């Protein structure tokens, strides 16, 4: 008697999930704990694990199992599970091993050289390596496009945001471009007349950490299922059962670090809230990069920078960092809503951030579709930064087109996730506010249950059961609608 | 043309070494970092990795390679390497994969539950998990015994101390039992008339940690290749390139924690001192558990409790914990040589420690040989503690048979290594003192090079190039001779 195929697929993907657990913990350790001389052995061990995971996903036996599982009687959850397993399997099997290896090598070389080239403002040097990364990324995109039938750029974007297409993104971003520059200008005019007190440091690292821990508690982080540590680049890592978030502290500024913790706590609660009984299968994992970002931005932007929330945590700031007028809730609100166009995406405020993303989306899309070449990037960058943010980046590659790590290893198609996430978050909160018209007064008194309960049942517990558009429709009753994002920004900055 | 077999074996064992790296880091994390709810997923991931390592070592292709490598022209180091690869391969091939996985799972479960059961003095609860661990360990022992022809317990002991047998251990321990109780009695009589000042706490954990870090520096620990953290049961983990030691702190006592750090630093320097060019092969790894313990006890007993060393670090103790008369070197010497029979092995002084080991050896040997059952342990424990140390442990499981981690995951056969290690260490220092008659005055002035240089060239750099008896003979000019241990104890405690 032949064994059914679906359970055999579950077994294979459960093994993969356990390998992914080890990769996640080793990766977290590398960033947060490992001393320098440990790196060579760690890199070799993690590369070996990557090879093993690739072998697991390219096992020739899987093809037959996927074919057979199609005609087996499956529950709706199993059908979704099969779809998600197939997606991971296809992504791993569409590309020839030689291309995967060549891109990995070219990406490592380009990224490694970039670390010093960025400091040296050396665009020409970067270009030598980057041309090869672009060439191989286009080849990758072509393979994916040939099979899936979508355009080359869309095929790459689908690796991060399955179901989204660039025509839709362009339509949404064109809408944003029609009102964002005016909103930025009006906000800056309004804020020009406001007095904002800067908090006076130094702020002891231990006190900042204790404050962060307490705010994570307010935000419902489960410390029996996760940790807070320190790394150079803050991230949310680990595994759903044991989420490891990191931050970095500066003793002359607590503002960035505290909101960074709120942001990563959003990622963390998504992971902690995923359905545990599906944790071992792709269908039980987070839906996409855009949805993940919608959780961190629900926490950071919708909740964290909300005046009602700042009213709630102002006493905690004073408790840990001492009394000073800058820590009054109203002033914290001003600190956390200050708008000022700048060079750097990761330092950007809520309002100017989308402009950084739209610029990158437009450039990388044209680059992958073959409409421009790598050497055309700086001129386009300068033009768009001036048009969208009024910032002059000519000759300043370091703080211009050399600032991000994403392109150095060929991660094209990732950038839109950031702003899609911000828009999803605004749409969720519009829905929550309809159900709870008194949301802000609840938040101010520490009753965050309306937010957590809604996210828990509508997003976290849904994992990857639905495509992104379907998930958003089921949660909010409509497709992604940028009007919510615009209304949120207008209310917060001009309201 | 056929490829030579030996390099193919090196490739397979290099892959294994990378998997072992992941297991070591995940294991360290589990003990030092992981929150409680992470344990189930971690246990499953580590069991999967054990299975993978087992598969790597049981690949049928290896048999042909081992056969072929026998007749290839190899350097002496390659011959030793082949011997050590073969030993690992044989140990792994004796056991069925299902048993390896079952034991790993049962061990993780039992160990995890033990962490709270010990606190609750819950022997009955522990027994529920522990019976399964014993059953699977006996099965393991039976498999090993069937092939190697030695008894079940000896087969397990050989995993930690290859070449040693329980008859020889019993002979040595019977010798110790013939003079140890008298030596303990005489020492206690001598010390009864001595005045010892107890240090007055509390001692801030951060200050204790800073003191530990500085003493690790004096002992040559490389902080670019390792870390100090906290765990319930102190250990030395991680990998040779990145050694992770742990300790635990009490704010009313710094004595145990500080010497625990010295102990683990001995393990760590062995790992850090292994030949890096052989790190990826079994021949480049530490020789055995007994030799490993001989390093930690060289540091803790021969060096750390030496009055000359305490003279060296007394100023550091005062620097971090504040001035008090109890921190004078002479008084520290008395604190660190105080003999008092007690419940806890890891808290035991140098003189009563062997009694704790002999008791465990006798119980675990009988347990594995099937002469007793798990439920018989408490009564035997009580009886032997009373006979060897005059200590009443009835009903006190927490500080009795539930105190050690070793049995929780089925590491039977390990305990003898501690006292064998103490004996090797005494023998090394007898040799070093012959070469450096002024050793103590050098140590007192901070010149620890004679000790480190001797260990580096005679033990650390030798890795697994020789069998344990050959290693000891080459280093000291004679076989293991317990007379050095007895002479050392008599000189220190009655001299």
PDB file of N, CA, C and O in Angstrom, chain A residues 15 17-19 21-22 25-26 28-29 32-38 41-42 44-46 48-49 52 222-227 229 241-242 244, chain B residues 15 17-19 21-22 25-26 28-29 32-38 41-42 44-46 48-49 52 101 222-227 241-242 244:
ATOM      1  N   UNK A  15      11.517  18.629   8.963  1.00  0.00           N
ATOM      2  CA  UNK A  15      12.980  18.524   9.091  1.00  0.00           C
ATOM      3  C   UNK A  15      13.620  19.864   8.708  1.00  0.00           C
ATOM      4  O   UNK A  15      14.513  20.361   9.396  1.00  0.00           O
ATOM      5  N   UNK A  17      12.289  22.776   8.900  1.00  0.00           N
ATOM      6  CA  UNK A  17      11.978  23.747   9.963  1.00  0.00           C
ATOM      7  C   UNK A  17      12.963  23.619  11.125  1.00  0.00           C
ATOM      8  O   UNK A  17      13.381  24.613  11.720  1.00  0.00           O
ATOM      9  N   UNK A  18      13.375  22.415  11.408  1.00  0.00           N
ATOM     10  CA  UNK A  18      14.342  22.218  12.502  1.00  0.00           C
ATOM     11  C   UNK A  18      15.722  22.718  12.105  1.00  0.00           C
ATOM     12  O   UNK A  18      16.449  23.278  12.929  1.00  0.00           O
ATOM     13  N   UNK A  19      16.085  22.513  10.852  1.00  0.00           N
ATOM     14  CA  UNK A  19      17.355  23.085  10.380  1.00  0.00           C
ATOM     15  C   UNK A  19      17.284  24.614  10.426  1.00  0.00           C
ATOM     16  O   UNK A  19      18.253  25.289  10.784  1.00  0.00           O
ATOM     17  N   UNK A  21      15.613  26.383  12.452  1.00  0.00           N
ATOM     18  CA  UNK A  21      15.764  26.752  13.862  1.00  0.00           C
ATOM     19  C   UNK A  21      17.244  26.940  14.193  1.00  0.00           C
ATOM     20  O   UNK A  21      17.643  27.957  14.776  1.00  0.00           O
ATOM     21  N   UNK A  22      18.054  25.974  13.806  1.00  0.00           N
ATOM     22  CA  UNK A  22      19.489  26.042  14.106  1.00  0.00           C
ATOM     23  C   UNK A  22      20.140  27.221  13.394  1.00  0.00           C
ATOM     24  O   UNK A  22      20.988  27.918  13.955  1.00  0.00           O
ATOM     25  N   UNK A  25      19.172  30.493  15.281  1.00  0.00           N
ATOM     26  CA  UNK A  25      19.857  30.698  16.558  1.00  0.00           C
ATOM     27  C   UNK A  25      21.350  30.985  16.324  1.00  0.00           C
ATOM     28  O   UNK A  25      21.929  31.878  16.952  1.00  0.00           O
ATOM     29  N   UNK A  26      21.960  30.258  15.394  1.00  0.00           N
ATOM     30  CA  UNK A  26      23.372  30.518  15.097  1.00  0.00           C
ATOM     31  C   UNK A  26      23.551  31.917  14.507  1.00  0.00           C
ATOM     32  O   UNK A  26      24.557  32.586  14.778  1.00  0.00           O
ATOM     33  N   UNK A  28      21.529  34.574  15.082  1.00  0.00           N
ATOM     34  CA  UNK A  28      21.342  35.526  16.171  1.00  0.00           C
ATOM     35  C   UNK A  28      22.616  35.616  17.017  1.00  0.00           C
ATOM     36  O   UNK A  28      23.084  36.709  17.333  1.00  0.00           O
ATOM     37  N   UNK A  29      23.170  34.457  17.353  1.00  0.00           N
ATOM     38  CA  UNK A  29      24.378  34.424  18.174  1.00  0.00           C
ATOM     39  C   UNK A  29      25.515  35.168  17.484  1.00  0.00           C
ATOM     40  O   UNK A  29      26.253  35.930  18.114  1.00  0.00           O
ATOM     41  N   UNK A  32      24.756  38.852  17.943  1.00  0.00           N
ATOM     42  CA  UNK A  32      24.533  39.413  19.274  1.00  0.00           C
ATOM     43  C   UNK A  32      25.523  38.933  20.328  1.00  0.00           C
ATOM     44  O   UNK A  32      25.684  39.585  21.359  1.00  0.00           O
ATOM     45  N   UNK A  33      26.187  37.810  20.106  1.00  0.00           N
ATOM     46  CA  UNK A  33      27.000  37.205  21.167  1.00  0.00           C
ATOM     47  C   UNK A  33      28.437  36.875  20.759  1.00  0.00           C
ATOM     48  O   UNK A  33      29.339  36.979  21.557  1.00  0.00           O
ATOM     49  N   UNK A  34      28.644  36.467  19.531  1.00  0.00           N
ATOM     50  CA  UNK A  34      29.901  35.842  19.112  1.00  0.00           C
ATOM     51  C   UNK A  34      31.102  36.788  19.155  1.00  0.00           C
ATOM     52  O   UNK A  34      31.033  37.881  18.610  1.00  0.00           O
ATOM     53  N   UNK A  35      32.227  36.364  19.764  1.00  0.00           N
ATOM     54  CA  UNK A  35      33.458  37.155  19.682  1.00  0.00           C
ATOM     55  C   UNK A  35      34.096  37.007  18.299  1.00  0.00           C
ATOM     56  O   UNK A  35      33.800  36.063  17.569  1.00  0.00           O
ATOM     57  N   UNK A  36      34.989  37.960  17.969  1.00  0.00           N
ATOM     58  CA  UNK A  36      35.469  38.088  16.576  1.00  0.00           C
ATOM     59  C   UNK A  36      36.144  36.830  16.037  1.00  0.00           C
ATOM     60  O   UNK A  36      35.933  36.458  14.882  1.00  0.00           O
ATOM     61  N   UNK A  37      36.960  36.171  16.860  1.00  0.00           N
ATOM     62  CA  UNK A  37      37.708  35.021  16.321  1.00  0.00           C
ATOM     63  C   UNK A  37      36.815  33.807  16.055  1.00  0.00           C
ATOM     64  O   UNK A  37      37.269  32.815  15.497  1.00  0.00           O
ATOM     65  N   UNK A  38      35.552  33.887  16.482  1.00  0.00           N
ATOM     66  CA  UNK A  38      34.653  32.779  16.201  1.00  0.00           C
ATOM     67  C   UNK A  38      34.081  32.808  14.798  1.00  0.00           C
ATOM     68  O   UNK A  38      33.416  31.852  14.372  1.00  0.00           O
ATOM     69  N   UNK A  41      34.863  29.927  11.762  1.00  0.00           N
ATOM     70  CA  UNK A  41      34.221  28.632  12.001  1.00  0.00           C
ATOM     71  C   UNK A  41      32.704  28.739  11.901  1.00  0.00           C
ATOM     72  O   UNK A  41      32.036  27.842  11.381  1.00  0.00           O
ATOM     73  N   UNK A  42      32.139  29.863  12.363  1.00  0.00           N
ATOM     74  CA  UNK A  42      30.697  30.054  12.293  1.00  0.00           C
ATOM     75  C   UNK A  42      30.230  30.170  10.846  1.00  0.00           C
ATOM     76  O   UNK A  42      29.227  29.571  10.443  1.00  0.00           O
ATOM     77  N   UNK A  44      31.621  28.986   8.211  1.00  0.00           N
ATOM     78  CA  UNK A  44      31.717  27.673   7.564  1.00  0.00           C
ATOM     79  C   UNK A  44      30.561  26.770   8.000  1.00  0.00           C
ATOM     80  O   UNK A  44      29.967  26.053   7.182  1.00  0.00           O
ATOM     81  N   UNK A  45      30.228  26.807   9.287  1.00  0.00           N
ATOM     82  CA  UNK A  45      29.144  25.950   9.787  1.00  0.00           C
ATOM     83  C   UNK A  45      27.803  26.384   9.195  1.00  0.00           C
ATOM     84  O   UNK A  45      26.973  25.552   8.816  1.00  0.00           O
ATOM     85  N   UNK A  46      27.584  27.696   9.090  1.00  0.00           N
ATOM     86  CA  UNK A  46      26.313  28.177   8.555  1.00  0.00           C
ATOM     87  C   UNK A  46      26.206  27.907   7.049  1.00  0.00           C
ATOM     88  O   UNK A  46      25.122  27.607   6.544  1.00  0.00           O
ATOM     89  N   UNK A  48      27.524  25.337   5.565  1.00  0.00           N
ATOM     90  CA  UNK A  48      27.235  23.899   5.497  1.00  0.00           C
ATOM     91  C   UNK A  48      25.738  23.663   5.717  1.00  0.00           C
ATOM     92  O   UNK A  48      25.114  22.824   5.044  1.00  0.00           O
ATOM     93  N   UNK A  49      25.165  24.395   6.657  1.00  0.00           N
ATOM     94  CA  UNK A  49      23.741  24.258   6.948  1.00  0.00           C
ATOM     95  C   UNK A  49      22.894  24.744   5.769  1.00  0.00           C
ATOM     96  O   UNK A  49      21.855  24.152   5.448  1.00  0.00           O
ATOM     97  N   UNK A  52      22.838  22.057   3.266  1.00  0.00           N
ATOM     98  CA  UNK A  52      21.953  20.988   3.729  1.00  0.00           C
ATOM     99  C   UNK A  52      20.486  21.351   3.489  1.00  0.00           C
ATOM    100  O   UNK A  52      19.689  20.527   3.012  1.00  0.00           O
ATOM    101  N   UNK A 222       6.267  38.314  25.439  1.00  0.00           N
ATOM    102  CA  UNK A 222       6.351  37.188  26.367  1.00  0.00           C
ATOM    103  C   UNK A 222       7.820  36.855  26.611  1.00  0.00           C
ATOM    104  O   UNK A 222       8.475  36.264  25.766  1.00  0.00           O
ATOM    105  N   UNK A 223       8.317  37.246  27.800  1.00  0.00           N
ATOM    106  CA  UNK A 223       9.733  37.018  28.108  1.00  0.00           C
ATOM    107  C   UNK A 223      10.070  35.564  28.412  1.00  0.00           C
ATOM    108  O   UNK A 223      11.238  35.215  28.528  1.00  0.00           O
ATOM    109  N   UNK A 224       9.054  34.713  28.547  1.00  0.00           N
ATOM    110  CA  UNK A 224       9.330  33.275  28.629  1.00  0.00           C
ATOM    111  C   UNK A 224       9.505  32.673  27.242  1.00  0.00           C
ATOM    112  O   UNK A 224       9.778  31.485  27.099  1.00  0.00           O
ATOM    113  N   UNK A 225       9.309  33.504  26.205  1.00  0.00           N
ATOM    114  CA  UNK A 225       9.430  33.017  24.825  1.00  0.00           C
ATOM    115  C   UNK A 225      10.252  33.986  23.979  1.00  0.00           C
ATOM    116  O   UNK A 225      10.027  34.120  22.788  1.00  0.00           O
ATOM    117  N   UNK A 226      11.228  34.648  24.617  1.00  0.00           N
ATOM    118  CA  UNK A 226      12.060  35.560  23.853  1.00  0.00           C
ATOM    119  C   UNK A 226      12.979  36.378  24.730  1.00  0.00           C
ATOM    120  O   UNK A 226      12.900  36.302  25.958  1.00  0.00           O
ATOM    121  N   UNK A 227      13.847  37.166  24.110  1.00  0.00           N
ATOM    122  CA  UNK A 227      14.856  37.954  24.817  1.00  0.00           C
ATOM    123  C   UNK A 227      15.071  39.296  24.121  1.00  0.00           C
ATOM    124  O   UNK A 227      14.768  39.445  22.954  1.00  0.00           O
ATOM    125  N   UNK A 229      18.434  41.740  23.419  1.00  0.00           N
ATOM    126  CA  UNK A 229      19.888  41.868  23.519  1.00  0.00           C
ATOM    127  C   UNK A 229      20.368  43.031  22.657  1.00  0.00           C
ATOM    128  O   UNK A 229      19.566  43.843  22.206  1.00  0.00           O
ATOM    129  N   UNK A 241       9.010  30.273  18.559  1.00  0.00           N
ATOM    130  CA  UNK A 241       8.863  29.808  19.938  1.00  0.00           C
ATOM    131  C   UNK A 241       9.794  30.558  20.888  1.00  0.00           C
ATOM    132  O   UNK A 241       9.695  30.413  22.115  1.00  0.00           O
ATOM    133  N   UNK A 242      10.752  31.309  20.347  1.00  0.00           N
ATOM    134  CA  UNK A 242      11.813  31.916  21.158  1.00  0.00           C
ATOM    135  C   UNK A 242      12.390  33.067  20.337  1.00  0.00           C
ATOM    136  O   UNK A 242      13.401  32.929  19.658  1.00  0.00           O
ATOM    137  N   UNK A 244      14.146  36.482  19.390  1.00  0.00           N
ATOM    138  CA  UNK A 244      15.279  37.260  19.894  1.00  0.00           C
ATOM    139  C   UNK A 244      15.307  38.624  19.200  1.00  0.00           C
ATOM    140  O   UNK A 244      15.607  38.697  18.006  1.00  0.00           O
TER     141      UNK A 244
ATOM    142  N   UNK B  15      32.682  18.005   7.542  1.00  0.00           N
ATOM    143  CA  UNK B  15      31.252  18.310   7.546  1.00  0.00           C
ATOM    144  C   UNK B  15      30.670  18.041   8.943  1.00  0.00           C
ATOM    145  O   UNK B  15      29.916  18.848   9.492  1.00  0.00           O
ATOM    146  N   UNK B  17      32.246  18.124  11.747  1.00  0.00           N
ATOM    147  CA  UNK B  17      32.752  19.160  12.661  1.00  0.00           C
ATOM    148  C   UNK B  17      31.895  20.419  12.570  1.00  0.00           C
ATOM    149  O   UNK B  17      31.636  21.092  13.577  1.00  0.00           O
ATOM    150  N   UNK B  18      31.399  20.731  11.379  1.00  0.00           N
ATOM    151  CA  UNK B  18      30.542  21.917  11.232  1.00  0.00           C
ATOM    152  C   UNK B  18      29.174  21.690  11.858  1.00  0.00           C
ATOM    153  O   UNK B  18      28.585  22.596  12.448  1.00  0.00           O
ATOM    154  N   UNK B  19      28.655  20.495  11.748  1.00  0.00           N
ATOM    155  CA  UNK B  19      27.404  20.177  12.444  1.00  0.00           C
ATOM    156  C   UNK B  19      27.618  20.240  13.962  1.00  0.00           C
ATOM    157  O   UNK B  19      26.753  20.723  14.703  1.00  0.00           O
ATOM    158  N   UNK B  21      29.644  22.077  15.519  1.00  0.00           N
ATOM    159  CA  UNK B  21      29.680  23.501  15.857  1.00  0.00           C
ATOM    160  C   UNK B  21      28.262  24.003  16.167  1.00  0.00           C
ATOM    161  O   UNK B  21      28.034  24.643  17.203  1.00  0.00           O
ATOM    162  N   UNK B  22      27.324  23.695  15.287  1.00  0.00           N
ATOM    163  CA  UNK B  22      25.947  24.145  15.475  1.00  0.00           C
ATOM    164  C   UNK B  22      25.342  23.535  16.737  1.00  0.00           C
ATOM    165  O   UNK B  22      24.626  24.201  17.485  1.00  0.00           O
ATOM    166  N   UNK B  25      26.807  25.378  19.863  1.00  0.00           N
ATOM    167  CA  UNK B  25      26.277  26.723  20.088  1.00  0.00           C
ATOM    168  C   UNK B  25      24.816  26.642  20.531  1.00  0.00           C
ATOM    169  O   UNK B  25      24.388  27.338  21.461  1.00  0.00           O
ATOM    170  N   UNK B  26      24.038  25.770  19.892  1.00  0.00           N
ATOM    171  CA  UNK B  26      22.637  25.609  20.294  1.00  0.00           C
ATOM    172  C   UNK B  26      22.543  25.075  21.726  1.00  0.00           C
ATOM    173  O   UNK B  26      21.643  25.459  22.476  1.00  0.00           O
ATOM    174  N   UNK B  28      24.885  25.493  24.175  1.00  0.00           N
ATOM    175  CA  UNK B  28      25.262  26.595  25.076  1.00  0.00           C
ATOM    176  C   UNK B  28      24.088  27.545  25.258  1.00  0.00           C
ATOM    177  O   UNK B  28      23.745  27.932  26.376  1.00  0.00           O
ATOM    178  N   UNK B  29      23.468  27.903  24.148  1.00  0.00           N
ATOM    179  CA  UNK B  29      22.342  28.837  24.194  1.00  0.00           C
ATOM    180  C   UNK B  29      21.219  28.283  25.064  1.00  0.00           C
ATOM    181  O   UNK B  29      20.614  29.004  25.861  1.00  0.00           O
ATOM    182  N   UNK B  32      22.387  28.797  28.676  1.00  0.00           N
ATOM    183  CA  UNK B  32      22.786  30.121  29.163  1.00  0.00           C
ATOM    184  C   UNK B  32      21.852  31.245  28.730  1.00  0.00           C
ATOM    185  O   UNK B  32      21.855  32.300  29.349  1.00  0.00           O
ATOM    186  N   UNK B  33      21.092  31.065  27.672  1.00  0.00           N
ATOM    187  CA  UNK B  33      20.329  32.169  27.097  1.00  0.00           C
ATOM    188  C   UNK B  33      18.843  31.876  26.930  1.00  0.00           C
ATOM    189  O   UNK B  33      18.012  32.757  27.071  1.00  0.00           O
ATOM    190  N   UNK B  34      18.488  30.661  26.576  1.00  0.00           N
ATOM    191  CA  UNK B  34      17.142  30.338  26.108  1.00  0.00           C
ATOM    192  C   UNK B  34      16.066  30.512  27.183  1.00  0.00           C
ATOM    193  O   UNK B  34      16.212  29.991  28.279  1.00  0.00           O
ATOM    194  N   UNK B  35      14.968  31.203  26.873  1.00  0.00           N
ATOM    195  CA  UNK B  35      13.841  31.242  27.798  1.00  0.00           C
ATOM    196  C   UNK B  35      13.085  29.912  27.772  1.00  0.00           C
ATOM    197  O   UNK B  35      13.204  29.131  26.829  1.00  0.00           O
ATOM    198  N   UNK B  36      12.288  29.695  28.828  1.00  0.00           N
ATOM    199  CA  UNK B  36      11.739  28.351  29.052  1.00  0.00           C
ATOM    200  C   UNK B  36      10.872  27.837  27.907  1.00  0.00           C
ATOM    201  O   UNK B  36      10.950  26.656  27.551  1.00  0.00           O
ATOM    202  N   UNK B  37      10.058  28.719  27.304  1.00  0.00           N
ATOM    203  CA  UNK B  37       9.149  28.212  26.278  1.00  0.00           C
ATOM    204  C   UNK B  37       9.856  27.853  24.976  1.00  0.00           C
ATOM    205  O   UNK B  37       9.224  27.322  24.055  1.00  0.00           O
ATOM    206  N   UNK B  38      11.141  28.163  24.873  1.00  0.00           N
ATOM    207  CA  UNK B  38      11.879  27.782  23.674  1.00  0.00           C
ATOM    208  C   UNK B  38      12.317  26.330  23.676  1.00  0.00           C
ATOM    209  O   UNK B  38      12.840  25.838  22.664  1.00  0.00           O
ATOM    210  N   UNK B  41      10.959  23.311  20.971  1.00  0.00           N
ATOM    211  CA  UNK B  41      11.472  23.457  19.602  1.00  0.00           C
ATOM    212  C   UNK B  41      12.977  23.227  19.560  1.00  0.00           C
ATOM    213  O   UNK B  41      13.496  22.622  18.619  1.00  0.00           O
ATOM    214  N   UNK B  42      13.669  23.690  20.595  1.00  0.00           N
ATOM    215  CA  UNK B  42      15.120  23.489  20.635  1.00  0.00           C
ATOM    216  C   UNK B  42      15.454  22.009  20.748  1.00  0.00           C
ATOM    217  O   UNK B  42      16.350  21.493  20.070  1.00  0.00           O
ATOM    218  N   UNK B  44      13.707  19.509  19.776  1.00  0.00           N
ATOM    219  CA  UNK B  44      13.419  18.844  18.496  1.00  0.00           C
ATOM    220  C   UNK B  44      14.513  19.153  17.474  1.00  0.00           C
ATOM    221  O   UNK B  44      14.966  18.262  16.737  1.00  0.00           O
ATOM    222  N   UNK B  45      14.961  20.408  17.434  1.00  0.00           N
ATOM    223  CA  UNK B  45      15.998  20.783  16.464  1.00  0.00           C
ATOM    224  C   UNK B  45      17.312  20.081  16.780  1.00  0.00           C
ATOM    225  O   UNK B  45      18.017  19.614  15.877  1.00  0.00           O
ATOM    226  N   UNK B  46      17.643  20.001  18.059  1.00  0.00           N
ATOM    227  CA  UNK B  46      18.902  19.348  18.425  1.00  0.00           C
ATOM    228  C   UNK B  46      18.839  17.842  18.191  1.00  0.00           C
ATOM    229  O   UNK B  46      19.835  17.225  17.807  1.00  0.00           O
ATOM    230  N   UNK B  48      17.108  16.468  15.811  1.00  0.00           N
ATOM    231  CA  UNK B  48      17.245  16.349  14.353  1.00  0.00           C
ATOM    232  C   UNK B  48      18.729  16.425  13.953  1.00  0.00           C
ATOM    233  O   UNK B  48      19.194  15.682  13.076  1.00  0.00           O
ATOM    234  N   UNK B  49      19.437  17.317  14.610  1.00  0.00           N
ATOM    235  CA  UNK B  49      20.865  17.471  14.320  1.00  0.00           C
ATOM    236  C   UNK B  49      21.645  16.238  14.759  1.00  0.00           C
ATOM    237  O   UNK B  49      22.585  15.802  14.075  1.00  0.00           O
ATOM    238  N   UNK B  52      21.165  13.739  12.135  1.00  0.00           N
ATOM    239  CA  UNK B  52      21.977  14.087  10.972  1.00  0.00           C
ATOM    240  C   UNK B  52      23.444  13.693  11.187  1.00  0.00           C
ATOM    241  O   UNK B  52      24.085  13.120  10.304  1.00  0.00           O
ATOM    242  N   UNK B 101      18.011   8.975  18.628  1.00  0.00           N
ATOM    243  CA  UNK B 101      17.003  10.036  18.685  1.00  0.00           C
ATOM    244  C   UNK B 101      16.171   9.933  19.966  1.00  0.00           C
ATOM    245  O   UNK B 101      15.916  10.934  20.637  1.00  0.00           O
ATOM    246  N   UNK B 222      41.505  34.052  26.192  1.00  0.00           N
ATOM    247  CA  UNK B 222      41.432  34.954  25.037  1.00  0.00           C
ATOM    248  C   UNK B 222      39.980  35.382  24.828  1.00  0.00           C
ATOM    249  O   UNK B 222      39.160  34.608  24.335  1.00  0.00           O
ATOM    250  N   UNK B 223      39.671  36.634  25.188  1.00  0.00           N
ATOM    251  CA  UNK B 223      38.277  37.110  25.097  1.00  0.00           C
ATOM    252  C   UNK B 223      37.835  37.408  23.664  1.00  0.00           C
ATOM    253  O   UNK B 223      36.662  37.652  23.433  1.00  0.00           O
ATOM    254  N   UNK B 224      38.756  37.397  22.716  1.00  0.00           N
ATOM    255  CA  UNK B 224      38.336  37.479  21.309  1.00  0.00           C
ATOM    256  C   UNK B 224      37.930  36.104  20.781  1.00  0.00           C
ATOM    257  O   UNK B 224      37.512  35.973  19.632  1.00  0.00           O
ATOM    258  N   UNK B 225      38.089  35.084  21.621  1.00  0.00           N
ATOM    259  CA  UNK B 225      37.761  33.719  21.199  1.00  0.00           C
ATOM    260  C   UNK B 225      36.944  33.022  22.267  1.00  0.00           C
ATOM    261  O   UNK B 225      37.040  31.798  22.438  1.00  0.00           O
ATOM    262  N   UNK B 226      36.094  33.794  22.978  1.00  0.00           N
ATOM    263  CA  UNK B 226      35.263  33.169  23.996  1.00  0.00           C
ATOM    264  C   UNK B 226      34.530  34.189  24.845  1.00  0.00           C
ATOM    265  O   UNK B 226      34.729  35.394  24.703  1.00  0.00           O
ATOM    266  N   UNK B 227      33.659  33.699  25.732  1.00  0.00           N
ATOM    267  CA  UNK B 227      32.813  34.547  26.569  1.00  0.00           C
ATOM    268  C   UNK B 227      32.652  33.937  27.956  1.00  0.00           C
ATOM    269  O   UNK B 227      32.829  32.737  28.134  1.00  0.00           O
ATOM    270  N   UNK B 241      37.215  27.431  18.685  1.00  0.00           N
ATOM    271  CA  UNK B 241      37.480  28.780  18.171  1.00  0.00           C
ATOM    272  C   UNK B 241      36.713  29.846  18.942  1.00  0.00           C
ATOM    273  O   UNK B 241      36.937  31.040  18.733  1.00  0.00           O
ATOM    274  N   UNK B 242      35.787  29.443  19.803  1.00  0.00           N
ATOM    275  CA  UNK B 242      34.863  30.378  20.462  1.00  0.00           C
ATOM    276  C   UNK B 242      34.302  29.667  21.692  1.00  0.00           C
ATOM    277  O   UNK B 242      33.216  29.125  21.678  1.00  0.00           O
ATOM    278  N   UNK B 244      32.773  29.051  25.282  1.00  0.00           N
ATOM    279  CA  UNK B 244      31.781  29.699  26.138  1.00  0.00           C
ATOM    280  C   UNK B 244      31.817  29.083  27.530  1.00  0.00           C
ATOM    281  O   UNK B 244      31.381  27.936  27.706  1.00  0.00           O
TER     282      UNK B 244
END
